[in-house]
N, CA, C and O atoms as a GROMACS GRO file, in nm:
protein
  160
    1MET      N    1   1.144  15.901   4.459
    1MET     CA    2   1.050  15.895   4.350
    1MET      C    3   1.092  15.846   4.224
    1MET      O    4   1.198  15.878   4.171
    2LEU      N    5   1.015  15.774   4.181
    2LEU     CA    6   1.041  15.686   4.050
    2LEU      C    7   1.000  15.780   3.939
    2LEU      O    8   0.907  15.859   3.956
    3THR      N    9   1.065  15.774   3.830
    3THR     CA   10   1.015  15.861   3.711
    3THR      C   11   0.990  15.756   3.598
    3THR      O   12   0.974  15.794   3.482
    4SER      N   13   0.988  15.628   3.632
    4SER     CA   14   0.940  15.513   3.513
    4SER      C   15   0.790  15.511   3.532
    4SER      O   16   0.734  15.563   3.628
    5ASP      N   17   0.731  15.447   3.436
    5ASP     CA   18   0.587  15.424   3.430
    5ASP      C   19   0.569  15.288   3.491
    5ASP      O   20   0.647  15.199   3.456
    6PRO      N   21   0.480  15.263   3.576
    6PRO     CA   22   0.442  15.159   3.632
    6PRO      C   23   0.342  15.069   3.570
    6PRO      O   24   0.306  14.967   3.628
    7MET      N   25   0.291  15.106   3.438
    7MET     CA   26   0.228  15.034   3.338
    7MET      C   27   0.325  14.976   3.224
    7MET      O   28   0.279  14.894   3.144
    8GLU      N   29   0.444  15.014   3.218
    8GLU     CA   30   0.548  14.979   3.106
    8GLU      C   31   0.609  14.849   3.176
    8GLU      O   32   0.644  14.847   3.294
    9ASP      N   33   0.618  14.741   3.089
    9ASP     CA   34   0.661  14.616   3.160
    9ASP      C   35   0.828  14.643   3.139
    9ASP      O   36   0.878  14.707   3.047
   10GLY      N   37   0.900  14.576   3.250
   10GLY     CA   38   1.024  14.573   3.257
   10GLY      C   39   1.084  14.707   3.328
   10GLY      O   40   1.205  14.719   3.346
   11SER      N   41   0.987  14.810   3.368
   11SER     CA   42   1.046  14.910   3.434
   11SER      C   43   1.040  14.882   3.579
   11SER      O   44   0.963  14.798   3.627
   12GLN      N   45   1.138  14.969   3.661
   12GLN     CA   46   1.153  14.959   3.798
   12GLN      C   47   1.021  14.968   3.874
   12GLN      O   48   0.996  14.884   3.961
   13ALA      N   49   0.936  15.064   3.845
   13ALA     CA   50   0.816  15.103   3.908
   13ALA      C   51   0.711  14.984   3.858
   13ALA      O   52   0.610  14.968   3.928
   14CYS      N   53   0.727  14.913   3.761
   14CYS     CA   54   0.644  14.805   3.728
   14CYS      C   55   0.654  14.680   3.851
   14CYS      O   56   0.562  14.622   3.910
   15ALA      N   57   0.791  14.666   3.863
   15ALA     CA   58   0.846  14.558   3.958
   15ALA      C   59   0.809  14.569   4.087
   15ALA      O   60   0.775  14.478   4.163
   16ILE      N   61   0.817  14.700   4.111
   16ILE     CA   62   0.774  14.756   4.277
   16ILE      C   63   0.624  14.711   4.261
   16ILE      O   64   0.597  14.608   4.324
   17VAL      N   65   0.526  14.763   4.194
   17VAL     CA   66   0.401  14.755   4.199
   17VAL      C   67   0.366  14.611   4.202
   17VAL      O   68   0.275  14.576   4.276
   18ALA      N   69   0.438  14.510   4.117
   18ALA     CA   70   0.400  14.376   4.127
   18ALA      C   71   0.425  14.339   4.248
   18ALA      O   72   0.333  14.272   4.295
   19ASP      N   73   0.540  14.360   4.341
   19ASP     CA   74   0.597  14.286   4.447
   19ASP      C   75   0.474  14.339   4.545
   19ASP      O   76   0.422  14.258   4.621
   20ILE      N   77   0.433  14.463   4.542
   20ILE     CA   78   0.340  14.502   4.643
   20ILE      C   79   0.190  14.441   4.615
   20ILE      O   80   0.108  14.437   4.706
   21ARG      N   81   0.160  14.394   4.483
   21ARG     CA   82   0.027  14.343   4.456
   21ARG      C   83   0.058  14.196   4.505
   21ARG      O   84  -0.037  14.143   4.563
   22LYS      N   85   0.162  14.127   4.495
   22LYS     CA   86   0.177  14.002   4.543
   22LYS      C   87   0.185  13.981   4.680
   22LYS      O   88   0.146  13.876   4.733
   23ARG      N   89   0.240  14.088   4.749
   23ARG     CA   90   0.243  14.058   4.906
   23ARG      C   91   0.095  14.099   4.946
   23ARG      O   92   0.061  14.054   5.055
   24LYS      N   93   0.015  14.164   4.888
   24LYS     CA   94  -0.125  14.214   4.948
   24LYS      C   95  -0.216  14.096   4.898
   24LYS      O   96  -0.334  14.090   4.934
   25GLY      N   97  -0.164  14.007   4.821
   25GLY     CA   98  -0.277  13.889   4.776
   25GLY      C   99  -0.338  13.903   4.644
   25GLY      O  100  -0.407  13.811   4.602
   26LEU      N  101  -0.317  14.027   4.564
   26LEU     CA  102  -0.405  14.083   4.466
   26LEU      C  103  -0.350  13.999   4.320
   26LEU      O  104  -0.241  13.942   4.319
   27LYS      N  105  -0.434  14.000   4.210
   27LYS     CA  106  -0.363  13.970   4.105
   27LYS      C  107  -0.255  14.055   4.058
   27LYS      O  108  -0.245  14.174   4.090
   28LEU      N  109  -0.165  13.985   3.973
   28LEU     CA  110  -0.048  14.066   3.934
   28LEU      C  111  -0.072  14.183   3.849
   28LEU      O  112  -0.013  14.290   3.855
   29GLN      N  113  -0.177  14.145   3.760
   29GLN     CA  114  -0.211  14.235   3.642
   29GLN      C  115  -0.308  14.347   3.700
   29GLN      O  116  -0.401  14.322   3.776
   30VAL      N  117  -0.279  14.457   3.662
   30VAL     CA  118  -0.369  14.584   3.713
   30VAL      C  119  -0.477  14.568   3.638
   30VAL      O  120  -0.475  14.544   3.517
   31THR      N  121  -0.602  14.584   3.723
   31THR     CA  122  -0.745  14.606   3.621
   31THR      C  123  -0.769  14.708   3.552
   31THR      O  124  -0.757  14.821   3.600
   32PRO      N  125  -0.810  14.683   3.422
   32PRO     CA  126  -0.834  14.813   3.359
   32PRO      C  127  -0.941  14.893   3.394
   32PRO      O  128  -1.044  14.842   3.438
   33LEU      N  129  -0.928  15.035   3.378
   33LEU     CA  130  -1.022  15.133   3.441
   33LEU      C  131  -1.190  15.086   3.369
   33LEU      O  132  -1.301  15.102   3.419
   34SER      N  133  -1.156  15.032   3.255
   34SER     CA  134  -1.311  15.012   3.178
   34SER      C  135  -1.412  14.927   3.266
   34SER      O  136  -1.534  14.942   3.272
   35ASP      N  137  -1.326  14.825   3.339
   35ASP     CA  138  -1.410  14.753   3.445
   35ASP      C  139  -1.470  14.786   3.546
   35ASP      O  140  -1.561  14.717   3.594
   36PHE      N  141  -1.423  14.920   3.605
   36PHE     CA  142  -1.481  15.002   3.667
   36PHE      C  143  -1.592  15.110   3.645
   36PHE      O  144  -1.656  15.170   3.732
   37GLU      N  145  -1.598  15.119   3.523
   37GLU     CA  146  -1.692  15.222   3.468
   37GLU      C  147  -1.836  15.190   3.448
   37GLU      O  148  -1.867  15.081   3.401
   38ASP      N  149  -1.931  15.281   3.481
   38ASP     CA  150  -2.079  15.209   3.484
   38ASP      C  151  -2.100  15.193   3.325
   38ASP      O  152  -2.054  15.261   3.234
   39LYS      N  153  -2.174  15.096   3.324
   39LYS     CA  154  -2.229  15.048   3.175
   39LYS      C  155  -2.373  15.076   3.172
   39LYS      O  156  -2.456  15.016   3.240
   40LEU      N  157  -2.398  15.167   3.090
   40LEU     CA  158  -2.546  15.212   3.060
   40LEU      C  159  -2.616  15.112   2.983
   40LEU      O  160  -2.733  15.130   2.950
   0.00000   0.00000   0.00000
């Protein structure tokens, strides 16, 4: 279990998330939640 924040640049959790996203062919930057909210 990692205690670091995956959204913090340079943390170990951020590196792991980046490696997983790269392996799966996703963009390296995590999409902000505001892109998924319904806009009225």
